[in-house]
mmCIF file of C-alpha atoms and ligand atoms in Angstrom:
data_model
loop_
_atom_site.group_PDB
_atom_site.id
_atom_site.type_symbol
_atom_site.label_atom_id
_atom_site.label_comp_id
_atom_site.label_asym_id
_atom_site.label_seq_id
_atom_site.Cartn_x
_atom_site.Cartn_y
_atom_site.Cartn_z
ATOM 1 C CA UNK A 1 0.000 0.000 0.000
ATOM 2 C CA UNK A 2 0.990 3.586 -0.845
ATOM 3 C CA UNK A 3 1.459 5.260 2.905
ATOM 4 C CA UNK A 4 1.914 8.490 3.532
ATOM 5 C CA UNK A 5 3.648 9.307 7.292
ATOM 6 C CA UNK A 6 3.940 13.030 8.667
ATOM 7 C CA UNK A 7 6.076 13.349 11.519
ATOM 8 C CA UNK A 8 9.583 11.244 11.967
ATOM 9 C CA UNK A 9 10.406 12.750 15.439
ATOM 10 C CA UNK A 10 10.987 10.816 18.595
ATOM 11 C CA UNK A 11 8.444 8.700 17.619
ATOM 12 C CA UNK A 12 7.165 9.186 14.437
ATOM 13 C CA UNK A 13 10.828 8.100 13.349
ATOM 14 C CA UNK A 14 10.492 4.559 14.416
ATOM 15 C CA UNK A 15 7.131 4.097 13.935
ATOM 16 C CA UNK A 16 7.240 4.729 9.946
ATOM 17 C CA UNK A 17 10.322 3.092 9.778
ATOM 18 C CA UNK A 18 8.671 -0.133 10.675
ATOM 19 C CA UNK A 19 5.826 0.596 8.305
ATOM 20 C CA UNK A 20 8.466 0.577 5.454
ATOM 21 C CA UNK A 21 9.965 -2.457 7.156
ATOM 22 C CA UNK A 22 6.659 -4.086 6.753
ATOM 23 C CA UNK A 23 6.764 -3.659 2.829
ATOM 24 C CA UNK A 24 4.295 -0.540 2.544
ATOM 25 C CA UNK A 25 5.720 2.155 -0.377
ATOM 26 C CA UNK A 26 6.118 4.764 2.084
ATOM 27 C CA UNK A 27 5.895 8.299 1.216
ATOM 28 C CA UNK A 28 7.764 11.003 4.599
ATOM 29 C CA UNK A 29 7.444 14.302 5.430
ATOM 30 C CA UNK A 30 8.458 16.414 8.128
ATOM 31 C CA UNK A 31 9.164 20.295 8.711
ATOM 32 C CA UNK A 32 12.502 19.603 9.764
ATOM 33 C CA UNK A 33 14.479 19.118 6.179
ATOM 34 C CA UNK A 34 17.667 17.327 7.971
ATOM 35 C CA UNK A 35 15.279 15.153 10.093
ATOM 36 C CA UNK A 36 13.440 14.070 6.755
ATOM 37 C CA UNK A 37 16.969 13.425 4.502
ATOM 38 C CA UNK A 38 18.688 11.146 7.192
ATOM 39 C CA UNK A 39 15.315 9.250 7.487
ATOM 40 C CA UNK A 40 15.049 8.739 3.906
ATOM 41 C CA UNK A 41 18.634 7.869 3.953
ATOM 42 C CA UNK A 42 18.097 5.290 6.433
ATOM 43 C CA UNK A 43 14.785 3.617 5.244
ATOM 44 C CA UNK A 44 15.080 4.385 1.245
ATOM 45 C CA UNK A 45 11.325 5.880 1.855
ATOM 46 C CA UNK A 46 10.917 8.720 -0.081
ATOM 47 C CA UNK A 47 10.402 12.285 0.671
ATOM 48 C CA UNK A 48 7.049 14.057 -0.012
ATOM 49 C CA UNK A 49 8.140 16.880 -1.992
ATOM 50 C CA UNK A 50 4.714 18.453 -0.959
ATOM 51 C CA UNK A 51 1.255 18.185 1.648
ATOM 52 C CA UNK A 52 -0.616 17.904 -1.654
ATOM 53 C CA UNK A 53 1.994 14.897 -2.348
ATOM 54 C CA UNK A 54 1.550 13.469 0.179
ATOM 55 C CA UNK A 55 -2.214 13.677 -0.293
ATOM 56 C CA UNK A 56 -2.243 11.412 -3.256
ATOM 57 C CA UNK A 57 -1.348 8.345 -0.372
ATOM 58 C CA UNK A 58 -4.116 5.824 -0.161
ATOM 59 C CA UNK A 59 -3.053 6.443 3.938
ATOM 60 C CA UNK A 60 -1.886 8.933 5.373
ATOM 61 C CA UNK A 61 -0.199 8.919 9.156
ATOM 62 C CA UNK A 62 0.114 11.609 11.661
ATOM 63 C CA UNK A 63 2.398 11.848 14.356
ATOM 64 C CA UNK A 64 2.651 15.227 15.264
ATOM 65 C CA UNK A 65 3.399 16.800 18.531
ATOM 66 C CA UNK A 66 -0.118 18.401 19.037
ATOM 67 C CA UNK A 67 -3.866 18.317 17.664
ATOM 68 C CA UNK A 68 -3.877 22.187 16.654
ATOM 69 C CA UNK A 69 -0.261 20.863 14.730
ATOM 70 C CA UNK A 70 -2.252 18.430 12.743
ATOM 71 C CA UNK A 71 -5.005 20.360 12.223
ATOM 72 C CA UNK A 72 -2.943 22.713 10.822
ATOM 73 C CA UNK A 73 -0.851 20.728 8.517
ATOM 74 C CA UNK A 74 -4.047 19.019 7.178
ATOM 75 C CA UNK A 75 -5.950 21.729 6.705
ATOM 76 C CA UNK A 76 -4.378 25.006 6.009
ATOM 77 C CA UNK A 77 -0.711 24.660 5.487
ATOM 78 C CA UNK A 78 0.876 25.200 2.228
ATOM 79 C CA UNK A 79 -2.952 26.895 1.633
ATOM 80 C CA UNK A 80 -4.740 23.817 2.088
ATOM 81 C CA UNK A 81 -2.390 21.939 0.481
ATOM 82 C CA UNK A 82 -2.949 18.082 1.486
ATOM 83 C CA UNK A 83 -6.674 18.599 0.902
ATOM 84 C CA UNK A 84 -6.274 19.978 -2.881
ATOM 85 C CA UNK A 85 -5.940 16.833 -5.150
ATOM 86 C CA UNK A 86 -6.377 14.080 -2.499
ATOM 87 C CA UNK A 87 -6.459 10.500 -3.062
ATOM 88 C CA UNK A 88 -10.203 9.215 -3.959
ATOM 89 C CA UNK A 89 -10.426 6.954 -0.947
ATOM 90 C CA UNK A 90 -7.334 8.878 1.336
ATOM 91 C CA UNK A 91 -7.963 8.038 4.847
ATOM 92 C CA UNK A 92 -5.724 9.644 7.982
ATOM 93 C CA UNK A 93 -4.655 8.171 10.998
ATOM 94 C CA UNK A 94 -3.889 10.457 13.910
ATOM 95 C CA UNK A 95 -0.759 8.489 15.766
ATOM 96 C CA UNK A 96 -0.189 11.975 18.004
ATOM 97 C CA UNK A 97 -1.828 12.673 21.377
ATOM 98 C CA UNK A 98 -4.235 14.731 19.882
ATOM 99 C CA UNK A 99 -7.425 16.644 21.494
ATOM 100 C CA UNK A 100 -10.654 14.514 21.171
ATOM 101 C CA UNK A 101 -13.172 17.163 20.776
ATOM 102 C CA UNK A 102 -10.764 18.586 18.114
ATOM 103 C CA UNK A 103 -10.509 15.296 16.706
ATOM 104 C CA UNK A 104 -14.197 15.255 15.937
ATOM 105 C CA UNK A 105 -13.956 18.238 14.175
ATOM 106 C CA UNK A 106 -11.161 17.597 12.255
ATOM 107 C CA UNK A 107 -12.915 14.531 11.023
ATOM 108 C CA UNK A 108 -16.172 16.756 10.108
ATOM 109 C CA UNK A 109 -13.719 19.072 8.106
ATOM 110 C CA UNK A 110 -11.726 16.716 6.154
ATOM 111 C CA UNK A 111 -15.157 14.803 5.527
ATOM 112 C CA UNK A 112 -15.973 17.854 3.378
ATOM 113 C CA UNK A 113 -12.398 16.554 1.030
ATOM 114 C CA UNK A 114 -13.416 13.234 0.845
ATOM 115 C CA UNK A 115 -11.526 12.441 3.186
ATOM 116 C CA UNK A 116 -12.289 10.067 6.295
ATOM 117 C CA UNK A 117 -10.222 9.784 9.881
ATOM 118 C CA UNK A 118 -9.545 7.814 12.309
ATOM 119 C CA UNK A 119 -7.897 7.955 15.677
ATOM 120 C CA UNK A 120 -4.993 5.680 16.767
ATOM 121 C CA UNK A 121 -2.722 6.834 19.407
ATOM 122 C CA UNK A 122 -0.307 5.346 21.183
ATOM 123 C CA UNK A 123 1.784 4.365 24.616
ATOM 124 C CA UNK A 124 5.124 2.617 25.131
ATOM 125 C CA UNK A 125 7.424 5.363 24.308
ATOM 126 C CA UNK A 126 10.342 4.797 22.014
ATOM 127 C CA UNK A 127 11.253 1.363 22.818
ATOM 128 C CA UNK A 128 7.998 0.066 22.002
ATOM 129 C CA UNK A 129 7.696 2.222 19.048
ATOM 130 C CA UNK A 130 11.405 0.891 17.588
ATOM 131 C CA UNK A 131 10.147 -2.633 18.727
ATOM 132 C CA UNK A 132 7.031 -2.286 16.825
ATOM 133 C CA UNK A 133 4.699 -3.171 20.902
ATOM 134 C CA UNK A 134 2.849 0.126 20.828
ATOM 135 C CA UNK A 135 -0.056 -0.348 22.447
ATOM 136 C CA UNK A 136 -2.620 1.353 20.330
ATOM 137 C CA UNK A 137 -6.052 2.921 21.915
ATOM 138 C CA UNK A 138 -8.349 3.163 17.815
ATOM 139 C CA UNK A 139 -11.269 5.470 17.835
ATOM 140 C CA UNK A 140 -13.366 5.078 14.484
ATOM 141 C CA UNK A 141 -16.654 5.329 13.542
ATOM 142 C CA UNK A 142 -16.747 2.457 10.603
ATOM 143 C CA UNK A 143 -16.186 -1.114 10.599
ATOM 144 C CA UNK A 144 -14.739 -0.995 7.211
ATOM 145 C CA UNK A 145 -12.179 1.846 8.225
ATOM 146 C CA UNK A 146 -11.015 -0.374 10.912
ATOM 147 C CA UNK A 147 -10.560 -2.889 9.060
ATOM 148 C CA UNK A 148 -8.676 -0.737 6.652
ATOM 149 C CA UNK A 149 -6.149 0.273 9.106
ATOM 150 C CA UNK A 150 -5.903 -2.611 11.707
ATOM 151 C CA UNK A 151 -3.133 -4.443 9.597
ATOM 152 C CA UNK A 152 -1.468 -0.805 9.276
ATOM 153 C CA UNK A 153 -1.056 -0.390 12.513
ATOM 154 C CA UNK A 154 -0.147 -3.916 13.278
ATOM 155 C CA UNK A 155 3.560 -3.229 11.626
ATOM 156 C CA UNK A 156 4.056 -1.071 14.680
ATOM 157 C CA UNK A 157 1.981 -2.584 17.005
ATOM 158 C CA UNK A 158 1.126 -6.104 19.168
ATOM 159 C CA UNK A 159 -2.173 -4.857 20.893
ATOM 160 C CA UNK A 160 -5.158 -2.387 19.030
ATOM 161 C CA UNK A 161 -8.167 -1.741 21.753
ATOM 162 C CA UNK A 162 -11.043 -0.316 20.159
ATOM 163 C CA UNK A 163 -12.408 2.564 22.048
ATOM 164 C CA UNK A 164 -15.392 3.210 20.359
ATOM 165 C CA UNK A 165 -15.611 6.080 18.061
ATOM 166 C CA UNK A 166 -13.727 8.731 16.285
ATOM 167 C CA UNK A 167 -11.908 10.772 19.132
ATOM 168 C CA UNK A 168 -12.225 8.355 21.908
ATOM 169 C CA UNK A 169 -8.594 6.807 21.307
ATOM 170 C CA UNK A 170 -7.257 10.452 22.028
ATOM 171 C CA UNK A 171 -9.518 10.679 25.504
ATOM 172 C CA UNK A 172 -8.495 7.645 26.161
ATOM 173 C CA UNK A 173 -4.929 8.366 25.745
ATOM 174 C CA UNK A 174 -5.036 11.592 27.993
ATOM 175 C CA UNK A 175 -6.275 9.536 30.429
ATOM 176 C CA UNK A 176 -3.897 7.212 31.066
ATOM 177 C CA UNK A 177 -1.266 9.763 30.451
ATOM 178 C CA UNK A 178 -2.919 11.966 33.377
ATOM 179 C CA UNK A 179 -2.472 9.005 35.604
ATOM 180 C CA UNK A 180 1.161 8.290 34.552
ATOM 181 C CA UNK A 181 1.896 11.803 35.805
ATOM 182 C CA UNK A 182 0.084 11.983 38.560
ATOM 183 C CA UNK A 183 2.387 8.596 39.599
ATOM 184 C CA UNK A 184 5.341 10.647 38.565
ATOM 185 C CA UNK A 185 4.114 13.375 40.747
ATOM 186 C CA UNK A 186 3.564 11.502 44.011
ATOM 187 C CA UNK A 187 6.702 9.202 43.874
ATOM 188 C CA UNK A 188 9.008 12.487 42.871
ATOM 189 C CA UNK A 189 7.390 13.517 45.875
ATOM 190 C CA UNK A 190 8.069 10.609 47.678
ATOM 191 C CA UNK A 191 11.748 10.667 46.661
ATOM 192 C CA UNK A 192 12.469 14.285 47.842
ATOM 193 C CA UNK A 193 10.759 13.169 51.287
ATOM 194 C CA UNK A 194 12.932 10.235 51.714
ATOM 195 C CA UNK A 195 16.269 11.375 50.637
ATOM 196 C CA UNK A 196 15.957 14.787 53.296
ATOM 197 C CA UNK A 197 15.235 11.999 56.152
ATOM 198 C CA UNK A 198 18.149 10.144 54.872
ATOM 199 C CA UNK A 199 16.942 7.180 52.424
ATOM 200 C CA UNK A 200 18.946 6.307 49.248
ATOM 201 C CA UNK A 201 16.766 7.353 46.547
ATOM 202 C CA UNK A 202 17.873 4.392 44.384
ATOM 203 C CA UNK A 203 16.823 2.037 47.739
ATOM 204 C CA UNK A 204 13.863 3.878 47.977
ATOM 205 C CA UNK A 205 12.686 3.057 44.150
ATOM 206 C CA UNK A 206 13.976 -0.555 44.635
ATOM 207 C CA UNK A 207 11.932 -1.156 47.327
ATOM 208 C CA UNK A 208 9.187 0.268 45.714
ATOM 209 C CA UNK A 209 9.433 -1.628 42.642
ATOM 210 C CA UNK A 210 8.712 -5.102 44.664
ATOM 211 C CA UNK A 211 6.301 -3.272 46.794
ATOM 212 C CA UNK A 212 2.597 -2.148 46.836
ATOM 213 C CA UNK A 213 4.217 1.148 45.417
ATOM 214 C CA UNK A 214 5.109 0.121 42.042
ATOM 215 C CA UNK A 215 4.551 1.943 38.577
ATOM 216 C CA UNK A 216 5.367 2.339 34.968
ATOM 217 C CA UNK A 217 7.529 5.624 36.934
ATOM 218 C CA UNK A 218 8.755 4.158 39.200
ATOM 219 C CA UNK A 219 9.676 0.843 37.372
ATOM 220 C CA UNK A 220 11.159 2.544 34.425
ATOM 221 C CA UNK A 221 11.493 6.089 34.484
ATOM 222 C CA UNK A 222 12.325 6.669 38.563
ATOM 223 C CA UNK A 223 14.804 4.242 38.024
ATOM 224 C CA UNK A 224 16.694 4.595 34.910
ATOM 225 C CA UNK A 225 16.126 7.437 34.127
ATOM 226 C CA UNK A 226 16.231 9.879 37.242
ATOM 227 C CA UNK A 227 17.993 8.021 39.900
ATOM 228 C CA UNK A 228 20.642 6.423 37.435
ATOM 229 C CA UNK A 229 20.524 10.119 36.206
ATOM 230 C CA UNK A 230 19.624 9.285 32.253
ATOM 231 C CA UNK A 231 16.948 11.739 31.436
ATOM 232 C CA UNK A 232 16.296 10.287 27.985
ATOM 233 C CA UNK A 233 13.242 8.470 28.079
ATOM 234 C CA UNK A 234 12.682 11.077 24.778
ATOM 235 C CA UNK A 235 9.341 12.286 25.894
ATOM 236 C CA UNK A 236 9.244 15.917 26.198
ATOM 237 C CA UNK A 237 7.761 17.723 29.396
ATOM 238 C CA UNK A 238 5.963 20.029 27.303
ATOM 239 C CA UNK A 239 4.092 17.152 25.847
ATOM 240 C CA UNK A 240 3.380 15.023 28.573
ATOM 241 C CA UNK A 241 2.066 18.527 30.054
ATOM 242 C CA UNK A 242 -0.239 19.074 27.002
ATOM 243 C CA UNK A 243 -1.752 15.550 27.627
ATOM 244 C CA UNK A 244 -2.684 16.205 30.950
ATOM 245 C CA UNK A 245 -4.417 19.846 30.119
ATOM 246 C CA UNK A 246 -6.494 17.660 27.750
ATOM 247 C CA UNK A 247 -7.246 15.137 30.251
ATOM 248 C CA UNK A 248 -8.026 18.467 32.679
ATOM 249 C CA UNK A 249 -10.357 19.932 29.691
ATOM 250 C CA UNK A 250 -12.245 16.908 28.931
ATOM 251 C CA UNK A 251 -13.042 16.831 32.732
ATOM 252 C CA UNK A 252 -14.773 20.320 32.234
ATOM 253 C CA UNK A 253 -16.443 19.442 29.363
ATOM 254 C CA UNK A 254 -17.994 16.575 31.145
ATOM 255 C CA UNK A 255 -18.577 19.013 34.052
ATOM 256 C CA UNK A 256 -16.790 17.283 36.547
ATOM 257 C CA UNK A 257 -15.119 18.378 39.741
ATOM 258 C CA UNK A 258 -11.101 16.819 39.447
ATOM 259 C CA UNK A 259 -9.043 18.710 41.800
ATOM 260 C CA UNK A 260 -6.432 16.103 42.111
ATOM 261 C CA UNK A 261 -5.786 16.435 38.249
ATOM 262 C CA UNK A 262 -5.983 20.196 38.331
ATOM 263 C CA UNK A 263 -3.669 19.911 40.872
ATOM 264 C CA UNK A 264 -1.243 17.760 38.954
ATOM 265 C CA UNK A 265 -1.674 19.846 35.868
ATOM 266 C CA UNK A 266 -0.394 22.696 37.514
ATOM 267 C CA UNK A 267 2.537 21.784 39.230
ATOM 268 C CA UNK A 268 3.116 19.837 35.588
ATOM 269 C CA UNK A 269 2.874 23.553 33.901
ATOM 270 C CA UNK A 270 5.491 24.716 36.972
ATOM 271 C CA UNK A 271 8.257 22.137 35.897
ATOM 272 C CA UNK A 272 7.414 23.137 32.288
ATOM 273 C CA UNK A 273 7.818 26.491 33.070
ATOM 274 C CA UNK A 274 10.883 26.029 34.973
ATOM 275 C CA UNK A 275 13.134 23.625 32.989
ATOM 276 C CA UNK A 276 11.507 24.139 29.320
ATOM 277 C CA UNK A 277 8.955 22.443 26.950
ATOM 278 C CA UNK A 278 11.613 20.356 25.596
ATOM 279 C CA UNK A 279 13.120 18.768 27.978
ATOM 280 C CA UNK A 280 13.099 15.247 29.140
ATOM 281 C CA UNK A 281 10.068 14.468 31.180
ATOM 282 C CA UNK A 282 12.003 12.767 33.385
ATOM 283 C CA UNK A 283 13.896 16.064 34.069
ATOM 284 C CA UNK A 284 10.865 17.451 36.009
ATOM 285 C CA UNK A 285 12.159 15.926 39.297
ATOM 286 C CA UNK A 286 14.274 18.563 39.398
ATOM 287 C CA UNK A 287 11.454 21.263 39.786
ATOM 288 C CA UNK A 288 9.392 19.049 42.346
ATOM 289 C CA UNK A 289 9.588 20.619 45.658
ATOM 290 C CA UNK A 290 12.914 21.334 46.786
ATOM 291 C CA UNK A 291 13.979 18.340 44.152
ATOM 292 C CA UNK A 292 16.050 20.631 42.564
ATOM 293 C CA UNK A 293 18.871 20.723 45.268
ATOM 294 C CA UNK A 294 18.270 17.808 46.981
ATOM 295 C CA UNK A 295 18.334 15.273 43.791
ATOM 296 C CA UNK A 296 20.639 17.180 41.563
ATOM 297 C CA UNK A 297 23.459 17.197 44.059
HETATM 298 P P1 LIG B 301 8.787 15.035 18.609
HETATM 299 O O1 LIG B 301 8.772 16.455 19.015
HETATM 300 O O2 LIG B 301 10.001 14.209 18.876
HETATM 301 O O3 LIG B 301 8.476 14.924 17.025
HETATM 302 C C1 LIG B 301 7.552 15.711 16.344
HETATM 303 C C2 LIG B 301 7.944 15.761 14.872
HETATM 304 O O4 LIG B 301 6.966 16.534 14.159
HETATM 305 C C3 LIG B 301 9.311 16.447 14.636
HETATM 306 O O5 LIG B 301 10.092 15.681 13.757
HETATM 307 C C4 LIG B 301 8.923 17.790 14.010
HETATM 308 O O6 LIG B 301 9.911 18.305 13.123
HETATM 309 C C5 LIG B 301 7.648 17.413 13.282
HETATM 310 N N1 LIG B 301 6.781 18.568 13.019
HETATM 311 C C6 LIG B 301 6.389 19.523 13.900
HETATM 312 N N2 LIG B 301 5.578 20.408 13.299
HETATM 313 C C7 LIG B 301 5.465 20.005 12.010
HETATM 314 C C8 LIG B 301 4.767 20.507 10.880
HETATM 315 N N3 LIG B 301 4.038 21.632 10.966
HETATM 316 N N4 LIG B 301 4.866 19.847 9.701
HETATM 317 C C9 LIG B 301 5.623 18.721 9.608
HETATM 318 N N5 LIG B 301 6.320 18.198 10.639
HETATM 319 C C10 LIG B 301 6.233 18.827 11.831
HETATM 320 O O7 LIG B 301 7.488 14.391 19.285
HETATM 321 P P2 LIG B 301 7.233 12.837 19.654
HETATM 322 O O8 LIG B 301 7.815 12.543 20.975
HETATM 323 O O9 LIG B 301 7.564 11.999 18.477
HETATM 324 O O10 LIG B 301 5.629 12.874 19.865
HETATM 325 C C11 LIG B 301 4.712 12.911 18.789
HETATM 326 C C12 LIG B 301 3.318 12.715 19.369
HETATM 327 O O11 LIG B 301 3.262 11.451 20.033
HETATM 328 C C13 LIG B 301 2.918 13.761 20.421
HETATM 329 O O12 LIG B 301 1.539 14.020 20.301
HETATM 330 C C14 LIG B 301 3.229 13.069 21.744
HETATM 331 O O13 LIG B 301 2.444 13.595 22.797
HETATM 332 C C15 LIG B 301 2.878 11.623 21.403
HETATM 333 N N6 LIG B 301 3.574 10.575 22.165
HETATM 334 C C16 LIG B 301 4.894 10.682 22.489
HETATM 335 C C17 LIG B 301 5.512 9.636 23.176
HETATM 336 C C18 LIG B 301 6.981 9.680 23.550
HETATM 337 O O14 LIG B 301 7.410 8.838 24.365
HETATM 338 N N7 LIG B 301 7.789 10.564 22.978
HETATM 339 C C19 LIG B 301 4.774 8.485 23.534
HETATM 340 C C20 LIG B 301 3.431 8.396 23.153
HETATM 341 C C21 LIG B 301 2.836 9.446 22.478
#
């Protein structure tokens, strides 16, 4: 199949590189012009030379770093470029950690093209996304557009829940990401408290790791990448931080009271605020209360 993949960042990279892997004439694109040669370089895809290019892809995949960043490239970059000449049956897939109420419109607008969507993001970091064990969360209104893109998405992934329809894959994807920070929160939390008493941070993760304690943080993250001082996990605190504002919005759109998520979102916005959008996430230790001096010593 002719795929088309926008987006070969710290994700996006690995993801379509198993696509081409998989056999799929894959067709790249990405703002960044050094990011998109070395990728072509490395996978002999080949470079869209143009949204309206890349348009003429029987699929087209998304894995941008917001939902306002796809909507944008979609719809009215390169003056509504990709949405000029598309293919007759072009269908996207939105990989990124996109806004579900935006998603809906999105697929309302591009339905006006002749063009459908679906939702498909994902969780397992960069690992799972060079391993091709993405766990994928697929929002889509149409039995026959999931059955278009389950075998798609199966090149980069072992597991595909269905979530119901188009935009629930991106609620469902804040959500869990708004619970992966608030873990991040409470053990970072829990590490600052120990270590000013006096415990070894990397005793305090170990024994939390075969204890009632135990997370994705502080299993992976706490551990290799804070207390064995990595910082790589190559998710970026501004974007874990945009995940959990969704998570906080779709909360007021279902008018409900969260003030342990607001609460998370903002000190989430403080580390952001503090240490940059583009750092590691796994960097925000250092703004958690009194972290800064007592875990970067
Ligand atoms: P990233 O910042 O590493 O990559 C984004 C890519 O998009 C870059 O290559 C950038 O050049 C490109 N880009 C930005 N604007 C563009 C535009 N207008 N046109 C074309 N290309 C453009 O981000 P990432 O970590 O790969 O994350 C992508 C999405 O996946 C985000 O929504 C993120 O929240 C989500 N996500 C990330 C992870 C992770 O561990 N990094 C895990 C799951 C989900």
């Amino acid at each position: 199949m002719k795929i088309g993949f926008v987006g070969l960042g710290n994700m996006g990279g690995p993801m379509a590189a198993n696509v081409a892997k998989a056999g799929h004439e894959l067709m790249a694109y990405d703002a960044d012009a050094a990011r998109l040669a070395q990728f072509v370089e490395e996978t002999g895809a080949r470079a869209a030379e143009s949204l309206e290019q890349l348009g003429s892809c029987e699929i087209v995949i998304a894995m941008l770093p917001t939902g306002p960043v796809v909507r944008e490239v979609l719809l009215s970059a390169e003056q509504g470029g990709f949405t000029r000449n598309p293919h007759p049956e072009l269908m996207v897939i939105d990989m990124s950690s996109s806004e579900p109420v935006g998603t809906r419109e999105l697929g309302e607008q591009l339905a006006r093209h002749g063009i459908r969507l679906v939702d498909a993001p994902v969780s397992g970091g960069m690992t799972r996304a060079a391993d091709g064990t993405l766990a994928i969360m697929l929002g889509v209104d149409d039995e026959a557009d999931a059955a278009r893109v389950e075998p798609i998405l199966l090149t980069m992934s072992t597991r595909i829940f269905r979530t119901g329809p188009l935009g629930s894959g991106h609620a469902m994807k804040a959500l869990n990401n708004y619970v992966s920070a608030a873990c991040f929160a409470a053990t970072a939390e829990a590490l600052v408290i120990g270590e000013q008493f006096g415990l070894d941070p990397s005793v305090i993760v170990d024994i939390m790791n075969v204890s009632t304690g135990k997370n994705f943080q502080t299993e992976v993250v706490m551990k290799s990448h804070v207390v064995e001082r990595q910082f790589a996990t190559g998710f970026k605190i501004g974007l874990l931080t945009k995940d959990i504002r969704i998570a906080a919005d779709l909360a007021r759109e279902m008018q409900i009271e969260t003030p342990v998520l607001e609460l998370i979102y903002s000190r989430w916005q403080t580390a952001t605020e503090q240490l940059g959008a583009d750092r590691d996430n796994s960097e925000a230790v250092l703004s958690w209360n009194r972290g800064r001096e007592a875990l970067s010593a």
